[in-house]
């Protein structure tokens, strides 16, 4: 693990993040990793469904102020920050920011060059726009979820990486940076970026749709080259109950794979006949069960067989390649993925631990030259009702927590 230092290529860009959960905070973290000065506007009582702020790595490299947008002076205090910002990120349900008085109209009136980034599951319009949902909901209706799993079993849920973060956060960041480039160009203006997890998750499958149209993909999971249907692209259990991942698609890689695995030529030739794939899969599985994961890793080490051990989250930082590249880093006692991608002239780094709600009010007020934003949390021992989560039965129409993520 490494502990690099660097401010990143977005140094000087100011971002206001309205606290939420899921893809919005991750998008803001990515901007912060790349050097942006991200001020997270937390609300008293917390965002709901959150973890201990001391461990919430999606809030690293940020600063936090506490602000109750339902308070009489809440919107005005936020607009003071907006006036100094380049970007705002919010993840409320459509219409909530407008009802709170901090929607695009108010914010762009205060700062015409602002990029107003909106992160939702379903988008700002359409029949489902006001409905609650989570990652699995969005990737389900786009067809993306149907790609994962075995053909005779229900679809496998790929954590919340494909929807929330790949289809949501990363598309929001791309949109925000593109809009920021436009805003800073001659004659450019601020604008609203409508990033929806459903849109991004659908867009991620563009290549699969192309293969489907060309007749090179069956609309059934577990039957195709890249979805586990192919016996030389998938995972296999080893003698110790661990697993190896195989990606020997090209013939030259496949030849190395079958030689090290110990398959005879007749069995290996089944590669070219999908009707014999079940037999090939059984033979590969039987061979992998004869050795442990570490033994197979050693055998395939240094080859182009495209075979790798399946590591756990705790094991991954110690992998020799990841350790050599500094793919993981340690900061403030927490092991975490290092910022990505990498820049030769303006390297990014983890500069600050996860922001504690409200801890940076005075520092932000000084650096941004705005009145101090400090709506304090309730006194110790005073109970506060738990905020409504995105799937809560609470129907409070203007609650920031009542949103599609």
CSV table of C-alpha atoms in Angstrom, one decimal:
chain,number,residue,atom,x,y,z
A,1,UNK,CA,0.0,0.0,0.0
A,2,UNK,CA,1.1,3.5,-0.7
A,3,UNK,CA,0.4,6.9,0.8
A,4,UNK,CA,0.9,9.2,-2.1
A,5,UNK,CA,0.5,13.0,-1.9
A,6,UNK,CA,-1.0,15.2,-4.6
A,7,UNK,CA,-3.8,17.6,-5.0
A,8,UNK,CA,-5.2,16.3,-8.3
A,9,UNK,CA,-6.3,17.9,-11.6
A,10,UNK,CA,-9.5,19.4,-10.2
A,11,UNK,CA,-7.7,21.6,-7.7
A,12,UNK,CA,-9.6,24.9,-7.5
A,13,UNK,CA,-13.0,23.4,-8.5
A,14,UNK,CA,-15.6,24.0,-5.7
A,15,UNK,CA,-18.4,21.5,-5.2
A,16,UNK,CA,-21.4,21.6,-2.9
A,17,UNK,CA,-22.8,18.1,-2.1
A,18,UNK,CA,-26.3,17.8,-0.5
A,19,UNK,CA,-25.9,14.8,1.8
A,20,UNK,CA,-27.5,11.6,0.7
A,21,UNK,CA,-26.6,7.9,0.3
A,22,UNK,CA,-25.3,5.8,-2.5
A,23,UNK,CA,-24.3,7.1,-5.9
A,24,UNK,CA,-24.4,10.9,-5.1
A,25,UNK,CA,-21.8,10.7,-2.3
A,26,UNK,CA,-19.6,8.4,-4.3
A,27,UNK,CA,-19.7,10.8,-7.3
A,28,UNK,CA,-18.7,13.6,-4.9
A,29,UNK,CA,-15.9,11.5,-3.5
A,30,UNK,CA,-14.5,10.9,-6.9
A,31,UNK,CA,-14.5,14.6,-7.6
A,32,UNK,CA,-12.8,15.2,-4.2
A,33,UNK,CA,-10.2,12.5,-4.9
A,34,UNK,CA,-9.4,14.3,-8.1
A,35,UNK,CA,-8.7,17.5,-6.2
A,36,UNK,CA,-12.0,19.3,-6.0
A,37,UNK,CA,-12.9,21.2,-2.8
A,38,UNK,CA,-16.1,19.3,-1.9
A,39,UNK,CA,-18.2,20.7,0.9
A,40,UNK,CA,-20.8,18.2,2.0
A,41,UNK,CA,-24.0,19.8,3.4
A,42,UNK,CA,-25.1,17.4,6.1
A,43,UNK,CA,-28.5,17.7,7.9
A,44,UNK,CA,-29.1,17.3,11.6
A,45,UNK,CA,-30.0,13.7,12.3
A,46,UNK,CA,-28.1,12.2,9.5
A,47,UNK,CA,-28.9,10.9,6.1
A,48,UNK,CA,-30.4,7.5,7.1
A,49,UNK,CA,-29.0,4.1,6.2
A,50,UNK,CA,-25.5,5.5,6.8
A,51,UNK,CA,-22.5,3.9,8.6
A,52,UNK,CA,-20.4,5.5,11.3
A,53,UNK,CA,-19.1,8.7,9.8
A,54,UNK,CA,-15.6,7.8,11.0
A,55,UNK,CA,-15.6,4.9,8.6
A,56,UNK,CA,-17.6,6.2,5.7
A,57,UNK,CA,-14.8,6.3,3.0
A,58,UNK,CA,-17.2,7.9,0.5
A,59,UNK,CA,-16.8,11.1,2.5
A,60,UNK,CA,-13.0,11.2,2.4
A,61,UNK,CA,-11.3,14.3,1.0
A,62,UNK,CA,-14.4,16.3,1.8
A,63,UNK,CA,-15.4,18.9,4.4
A,64,UNK,CA,-18.8,19.0,6.1
A,65,UNK,CA,-21.1,21.7,7.4
A,66,UNK,CA,-24.5,21.1,9.1
A,67,UNK,CA,-27.5,22.8,7.6
A,68,UNK,CA,-31.3,22.3,8.0
A,69,UNK,CA,-32.8,23.2,4.7
A,70,UNK,CA,-36.3,23.3,6.3
A,71,UNK,CA,-35.2,26.0,8.7
A,72,UNK,CA,-36.3,29.6,7.8
A,73,UNK,CA,-32.7,30.6,6.9
A,74,UNK,CA,-31.7,27.2,5.5
A,75,UNK,CA,-32.1,27.9,1.7
A,76,UNK,CA,-30.4,31.3,1.9
A,77,UNK,CA,-27.4,29.8,3.7
A,78,UNK,CA,-27.1,27.1,1.1
A,79,UNK,CA,-27.4,29.7,-1.7
A,80,UNK,CA,-24.4,31.6,-0.1
A,81,UNK,CA,-22.4,28.4,-0.8
A,82,UNK,CA,-23.9,28.0,-4.2
A,83,UNK,CA,-22.8,31.5,-5.2
A,84,UNK,CA,-19.1,30.4,-4.6
A,85,UNK,CA,-19.4,27.0,-6.1
A,86,UNK,CA,-18.8,25.5,-9.6
A,87,UNK,CA,-20.8,22.4,-9.1
A,88,UNK,CA,-23.8,21.3,-6.9
A,89,UNK,CA,-24.7,17.6,-6.5
A,90,UNK,CA,-28.1,16.5,-5.1
A,91,UNK,CA,-29.9,13.1,-5.0
A,92,UNK,CA,-33.4,14.0,-3.9
A,93,UNK,CA,-36.6,12.8,-5.6
A,94,UNK,CA,-37.7,15.0,-8.4
A,95,UNK,CA,-39.3,18.2,-7.1
A,96,UNK,CA,-37.9,18.0,-3.6
A,97,UNK,CA,-35.1,20.5,-4.1
A,98,UNK,CA,-37.6,22.9,-5.7
A,99,UNK,CA,-39.9,22.6,-2.8
A,100,UNK,CA,-37.0,23.3,-0.4
A,101,UNK,CA,-36.2,26.4,-2.4
A,102,UNK,CA,-32.8,25.2,-3.6
A,103,UNK,CA,-33.7,23.8,-7.1
A,104,UNK,CA,-32.0,24.7,-10.3
A,105,UNK,CA,-34.0,27.9,-10.8
A,106,UNK,CA,-32.9,29.4,-7.5
A,107,UNK,CA,-29.4,28.2,-7.7
A,108,UNK,CA,-28.7,29.2,-11.3
A,109,UNK,CA,-30.3,32.6,-10.6
A,110,UNK,CA,-27.7,33.0,-7.9
A,111,UNK,CA,-24.9,31.6,-9.9
A,112,UNK,CA,-25.5,31.4,-13.7
A,113,UNK,CA,-22.3,29.4,-14.3
A,114,UNK,CA,-23.2,26.6,-11.9
A,115,UNK,CA,-23.3,23.0,-13.0
A,116,UNK,CA,-26.3,21.5,-11.1
A,117,UNK,CA,-25.9,17.7,-11.0
A,118,UNK,CA,-28.9,15.6,-10.2
A,119,UNK,CA,-28.6,12.0,-9.2
A,120,UNK,CA,-31.7,9.8,-9.2
A,121,UNK,CA,-32.6,6.2,-10.0
A,122,UNK,CA,-35.3,6.8,-12.5
A,123,UNK,CA,-34.5,10.3,-13.7
A,124,UNK,CA,-36.3,13.7,-13.5
A,125,UNK,CA,-39.3,12.6,-15.6
A,126,UNK,CA,-41.2,9.6,-16.8
A,127,UNK,CA,-43.9,7.4,-15.1
A,128,UNK,CA,-41.5,6.1,-12.4
A,129,UNK,CA,-39.7,9.4,-11.6
A,130,UNK,CA,-41.4,9.9,-8.2
A,131,UNK,CA,-41.2,6.2,-7.1
A,132,UNK,CA,-38.7,4.8,-4.6
A,133,UNK,CA,-36.1,2.3,-5.8
A,134,UNK,CA,-32.7,0.9,-5.2
A,135,UNK,CA,-29.9,-0.4,-7.5
A,136,UNK,CA,-31.5,-3.8,-8.1
A,137,UNK,CA,-34.8,-2.1,-9.2
A,138,UNK,CA,-33.0,0.0,-11.8
A,139,UNK,CA,-30.8,-2.7,-13.3
A,140,UNK,CA,-33.8,-5.0,-13.4
A,141,UNK,CA,-36.0,-3.0,-15.8
A,142,UNK,CA,-33.1,-2.1,-18.1
A,143,UNK,CA,-32.3,-5.8,-18.8
A,144,UNK,CA,-28.9,-5.5,-17.2
A,145,UNK,CA,-29.8,-7.7,-14.2
A,146,UNK,CA,-30.9,-10.5,-16.6
A,147,UNK,CA,-27.2,-10.9,-17.7
A,148,UNK,CA,-26.0,-12.2,-14.3
A,149,UNK,CA,-26.3,-15.7,-13.0
A,150,UNK,CA,-26.8,-19.3,-14.2
A,151,UNK,CA,-29.6,-20.1,-16.7
A,152,UNK,CA,-31.5,-22.4,-14.3
A,153,UNK,CA,-31.3,-20.0,-11.3
A,154,UNK,CA,-32.7,-16.5,-10.5
A,155,UNK,CA,-30.5,-13.6,-11.6
A,156,UNK,CA,-27.5,-13.0,-9.3
A,157,UNK,CA,-27.4,-9.5,-7.7
A,158,UNK,CA,-24.0,-8.0,-8.5
A,159,UNK,CA,-23.9,-6.0,-5.2
A,160,UNK,CA,-24.8,-2.4,-6.0
A,161,UNK,CA,-21.8,-1.7,-8.3
A,162,UNK,CA,-23.4,-2.0,-11.7
A,163,UNK,CA,-26.3,0.3,-11.0
A,164,UNK,CA,-25.5,2.8,-8.2
A,165,UNK,CA,-21.9,3.3,-9.0
A,166,UNK,CA,-21.2,2.4,-12.6
A,167,UNK,CA,-24.5,3.4,-14.1
A,168,UNK,CA,-25.1,6.3,-11.6
A,169,UNK,CA,-22.0,7.8,-10.0
A,170,UNK,CA,-19.7,7.5,-13.0
A,171,UNK,CA,-22.2,8.9,-15.4
A,172,UNK,CA,-22.9,11.8,-13.1
A,173,UNK,CA,-19.2,12.6,-12.9
A,174,UNK,CA,-18.8,12.4,-16.7
A,175,UNK,CA,-21.8,14.7,-17.1
A,176,UNK,CA,-20.7,17.2,-14.5
A,177,UNK,CA,-17.2,17.4,-15.9
A,178,UNK,CA,-18.5,17.8,-19.5
A,179,UNK,CA,-20.9,20.5,-18.3
A,180,UNK,CA,-18.2,22.3,-16.4
A,181,UNK,CA,-16.0,22.3,-19.5
A,182,UNK,CA,-18.9,24.0,-21.4
A,183,UNK,CA,-19.6,26.5,-18.6
A,184,UNK,CA,-16.0,27.6,-18.6
A,185,UNK,CA,-15.7,27.9,-22.4
A,186,UNK,CA,-16.4,31.1,-24.3
A,187,UNK,CA,-20.1,31.8,-24.3
A,188,UNK,CA,-20.8,28.9,-22.0
A,189,UNK,CA,-23.3,28.8,-19.2
A,190,UNK,CA,-24.3,26.6,-16.3
A,191,UNK,CA,-26.8,23.9,-16.8
A,192,UNK,CA,-28.6,20.9,-15.2
A,193,UNK,CA,-27.2,17.4,-15.5
A,194,UNK,CA,-29.9,14.8,-15.2
A,195,UNK,CA,-28.1,11.5,-14.3
A,196,UNK,CA,-30.3,8.5,-13.8
A,197,UNK,CA,-29.1,5.1,-12.7
A,198,UNK,CA,-31.5,3.4,-15.1
A,199,UNK,CA,-30.1,5.4,-18.0
A,200,UNK,CA,-26.5,4.6,-17.2
A,201,UNK,CA,-27.2,0.9,-16.5
A,202,UNK,CA,-28.9,0.6,-19.9
A,203,UNK,CA,-26.0,2.5,-21.6
A,204,UNK,CA,-23.4,0.2,-20.0
A,205,UNK,CA,-24.9,-2.7,-22.0
A,206,UNK,CA,-24.4,-1.1,-25.4
A,207,UNK,CA,-22.0,-3.7,-26.6
A,208,UNK,CA,-24.3,-6.5,-25.5
A,209,UNK,CA,-27.2,-4.9,-27.5
A,210,UNK,CA,-24.9,-4.7,-30.5
A,211,UNK,CA,-24.1,-8.4,-30.2
A,212,UNK,CA,-27.8,-9.2,-29.7
A,213,UNK,CA,-28.7,-7.4,-32.9
A,214,UNK,CA,-25.9,-9.2,-34.8
A,215,UNK,CA,-27.1,-12.6,-33.6
A,216,UNK,CA,-24.0,-13.1,-31.5
A,217,UNK,CA,-25.8,-13.0,-28.2
A,218,UNK,CA,-28.7,-15.0,-26.9
A,219,UNK,CA,-31.3,-13.2,-24.8
A,220,UNK,CA,-30.9,-15.8,-22.0
A,221,UNK,CA,-28.3,-15.6,-19.3
A,222,UNK,CA,-25.6,-18.2,-18.8
A,223,UNK,CA,-25.5,-19.2,-22.5
A,224,UNK,CA,-23.1,-16.7,-24.0
A,225,UNK,CA,-19.4,-16.0,-24.3
A,226,UNK,CA,-19.2,-13.4,-21.5
A,227,UNK,CA,-21.9,-14.3,-19.1
A,228,UNK,CA,-20.7,-17.7,-17.7
A,229,UNK,CA,-22.1,-19.8,-20.5
A,230,UNK,CA,-18.6,-20.4,-21.9
A,231,UNK,CA,-16.5,-23.0,-20.1
A,232,UNK,CA,-13.3,-21.0,-20.6
A,233,UNK,CA,-14.7,-17.8,-19.3
A,234,UNK,CA,-15.9,-18.2,-15.7
A,235,UNK,CA,-15.1,-19.3,-12.2
A,236,UNK,CA,-14.2,-22.7,-10.8
A,237,UNK,CA,-13.9,-24.1,-7.3
A,238,UNK,CA,-10.6,-25.4,-6.0
A,239,UNK,CA,-9.7,-28.2,-3.6
A,240,UNK,CA,-9.8,-25.9,-0.6
A,241,UNK,CA,-13.2,-24.4,-1.4
A,242,UNK,CA,-11.8,-21.2,-2.9
A,243,UNK,CA,-12.1,-20.2,-6.6
A,244,UNK,CA,-10.1,-19.4,-9.7
A,245,UNK,CA,-11.3,-17.0,-12.5
A,246,UNK,CA,-10.7,-18.1,-16.1
A,247,UNK,CA,-10.8,-15.7,-19.1
A,248,UNK,CA,-8.9,-17.7,-21.7
A,249,UNK,CA,-11.0,-16.4,-24.7
A,250,UNK,CA,-8.4,-16.1,-27.4
A,251,UNK,CA,-7.0,-19.3,-28.8
A,252,UNK,CA,-3.4,-18.6,-27.9
A,253,UNK,CA,-4.4,-17.9,-24.3
A,254,UNK,CA,-6.6,-21.0,-24.3
A,255,UNK,CA,-3.7,-23.2,-25.4
A,256,UNK,CA,-1.6,-22.1,-22.5
A,257,UNK,CA,-4.6,-22.6,-20.1
A,258,UNK,CA,-5.4,-26.1,-21.2
A,259,UNK,CA,-1.7,-27.1,-21.2
A,260,UNK,CA,-1.2,-26.0,-17.6
A,261,UNK,CA,-4.5,-27.3,-16.5
A,262,UNK,CA,-3.6,-30.7,-17.9
A,263,UNK,CA,-6.4,-31.3,-20.4
A,264,UNK,CA,-5.9,-33.7,-23.2
A,265,UNK,CA,-6.1,-32.5,-26.8
A,266,UNK,CA,-9.5,-34.2,-27.5
A,267,UNK,CA,-11.1,-32.6,-24.5
A,268,UNK,CA,-9.5,-29.2,-25.2
A,269,UNK,CA,-10.8,-29.3,-28.8
A,270,UNK,CA,-14.4,-29.0,-27.5
A,271,UNK,CA,-13.8,-25.3,-27.4
A,272,UNK,CA,-14.9,-25.1,-31.0
A,273,UNK,CA,-18.1,-27.0,-30.5
A,274,UNK,CA,-20.7,-25.4,-28.2
A,275,UNK,CA,-22.6,-28.7,-28.1
A,276,UNK,CA,-19.6,-30.2,-26.2
A,277,UNK,CA,-19.2,-27.3,-23.8
A,278,UNK,CA,-21.0,-29.1,-20.9
A,279,UNK,CA,-18.4,-31.9,-21.1
A,280,UNK,CA,-15.5,-29.4,-21.3
A,281,UNK,CA,-16.9,-27.5,-18.3
A,282,UNK,CA,-17.1,-30.7,-16.3
A,283,UNK,CA,-13.5,-31.6,-17.2
A,284,UNK,CA,-12.2,-28.2,-16.3
A,285,UNK,CA,-14.1,-28.2,-13.0
A,286,UNK,CA,-12.7,-31.7,-12.1
A,287,UNK,CA,-9.1,-30.5,-12.8
A,288,UNK,CA,-9.5,-27.4,-10.7
A,289,UNK,CA,-10.8,-29.5,-7.7
A,290,UNK,CA,-7.5,-31.4,-7.6
A,291,UNK,CA,-5.4,-28.5,-6.2
A,292,UNK,CA,-5.8,-25.5,-3.9
A,293,UNK,CA,-6.3,-21.9,-5.0
A,294,UNK,CA,-2.7,-21.1,-4.0
A,295,UNK,CA,-1.3,-24.1,-5.8
A,296,UNK,CA,-3.1,-23.1,-9.0
A,297,UNK,CA,-2.1,-19.5,-8.6
A,298,UNK,CA,1.5,-20.6,-8.5
A,299,UNK,CA,1.1,-22.8,-11.6
A,300,UNK,CA,-0.4,-20.0,-13.7
A,301,UNK,CA,1.9,-17.3,-12.3
A,302,UNK,CA,3.9,-15.6,-15.1
A,303,UNK,CA,1.8,-17.0,-18.0
A,304,UNK,CA,-0.7,-15.6,-20.4
A,305,UNK,CA,-3.4,-18.1,-19.6
A,306,UNK,CA,-5.7,-15.3,-18.2
A,307,UNK,CA,-6.3,-17.1,-15.0
A,308,UNK,CA,-6.4,-15.4,-11.6
A,309,UNK,CA,-7.4,-16.3,-8.0
A,310,UNK,CA,-10.7,-14.9,-6.7
A,311,UNK,CA,-9.7,-12.9,-3.7
A,312,UNK,CA,-11.8,-11.5,-0.9
A,313,UNK,CA,-12.0,-7.8,-0.1
A,314,UNK,CA,-9.6,-8.3,2.8
A,315,UNK,CA,-7.2,-10.4,0.8
A,316,UNK,CA,-7.0,-8.0,-2.3
A,317,UNK,CA,-4.7,-5.3,-0.9
A,318,UNK,CA,-1.9,-7.8,-0.3
A,319,UNK,CA,-1.9,-9.1,-3.9
A,320,UNK,CA,1.6,-8.5,-5.2
A,321,UNK,CA,0.5,-6.6,-8.3
A,322,UNK,CA,-2.0,-4.4,-6.5
A,323,UNK,CA,0.6,-3.8,-3.7
A,324,UNK,CA,3.3,-2.8,-6.2
A,325,UNK,CA,1.0,-0.3,-8.0
A,326,UNK,CA,-0.5,1.1,-4.8
A,327,UNK,CA,-4.0,0.2,-5.8
A,328,UNK,CA,-4.9,0.3,-2.1
A,329,UNK,CA,-3.7,2.9,0.3
A,330,UNK,CA,-3.9,3.5,4.0
A,331,UNK,CA,-4.9,6.8,5.5
A,332,UNK,CA,-5.8,7.6,9.1
A,333,UNK,CA,-5.7,3.9,9.9
A,334,UNK,CA,-8.1,2.9,7.2
A,335,UNK,CA,-7.2,0.6,4.3
A,336,UNK,CA,-9.0,1.8,1.2
A,337,UNK,CA,-8.9,1.8,-2.6
A,338,UNK,CA,-6.6,4.6,-3.8
A,339,UNK,CA,-7.9,7.3,-6.1
A,340,UNK,CA,-8.2,6.3,-9.7
A,341,UNK,CA,-7.4,7.0,-12.5
A,342,UNK,CA,-3.8,8.2,-12.3
A,343,UNK,CA,-2.3,11.5,-13.6
A,344,UNK,CA,1.3,12.1,-14.5
A,345,UNK,CA,1.4,15.8,-13.8
A,346,UNK,CA,-1.4,16.3,-11.2
A,347,UNK,CA,-1.5,13.1,-9.1
A,348,UNK,CA,-4.5,12.6,-6.8
A,349,UNK,CA,-4.3,11.3,-3.3
A,350,UNK,CA,-6.3,10.7,-0.1
A,351,UNK,CA,-5.7,13.9,1.8
A,352,UNK,CA,-8.4,13.9,4.4
A,353,UNK,CA,-10.2,11.2,6.5
A,354,UNK,CA,-14.0,10.9,6.2
A,355,UNK,CA,-15.6,14.2,7.0
A,356,UNK,CA,-17.5,14.3,10.3
A,357,UNK,CA,-20.9,16.0,10.0
A,358,UNK,CA,-20.6,19.7,10.7
A,359,UNK,CA,-16.9,19.5,11.8
A,360,UNK,CA,-15.6,22.0,9.2
A,361,UNK,CA,-18.1,24.9,9.4
A,362,UNK,CA,-15.6,27.6,10.5
A,363,UNK,CA,-12.9,26.4,8.0
A,364,UNK,CA,-15.4,26.4,5.1
A,365,UNK,CA,-16.7,29.8,6.1
A,366,UNK,CA,-13.2,31.2,6.0
A,367,UNK,CA,-12.0,29.6,2.8
A,368,UNK,CA,-15.2,30.2,0.8
A,369,UNK,CA,-15.8,33.7,2.3
A,370,UNK,CA,-19.4,32.9,3.4
A,371,UNK,CA,-21.3,33.3,6.7
A,372,UNK,CA,-20.7,30.3,9.0
A,373,UNK,CA,-23.1,27.5,8.2
A,374,UNK,CA,-23.8,25.8,11.5
A,375,UNK,CA,-27.2,24.4,12.4
A,376,UNK,CA,-26.2,22.3,15.3
A,377,UNK,CA,-27.2,18.7,15.9
A,378,UNK,CA,-29.5,18.0,18.9
A,379,UNK,CA,-27.9,18.0,22.3
A,380,UNK,CA,-26.6,14.7,23.7
A,381,UNK,CA,-29.3,12.6,25.1
A,382,UNK,CA,-32.1,14.4,23.2
A,383,UNK,CA,-33.8,11.8,20.9
A,384,UNK,CA,-34.5,12.7,17.3
A,385,UNK,CA,-36.9,10.8,15.1
A,386,UNK,CA,-35.1,8.6,12.6
A,387,UNK,CA,-35.1,10.1,9.1
A,388,UNK,CA,-37.2,8.3,6.5
A,389,UNK,CA,-35.2,6.1,4.1
A,390,UNK,CA,-35.8,5.9,0.4
A,391,UNK,CA,-38.2,2.9,0.8
A,392,UNK,CA,-39.8,4.2,4.0
A,393,UNK,CA,-43.6,4.3,4.4
A,394,UNK,CA,-43.3,7.9,5.6
A,395,UNK,CA,-45.0,10.1,3.0
A,396,UNK,CA,-43.5,13.4,3.9
A,397,UNK,CA,-43.4,14.9,0.4
A,398,UNK,CA,-40.6,17.4,1.0
A,399,UNK,CA,-38.2,15.2,3.1
A,400,UNK,CA,-34.8,15.0,1.4
A,401,UNK,CA,-34.7,11.4,2.4
A,402,UNK,CA,-37.8,10.6,0.3
A,403,UNK,CA,-36.1,10.2,-3.0
A,404,UNK,CA,-35.1,7.7,-5.5
A,405,UNK,CA,-31.3,7.3,-5.1
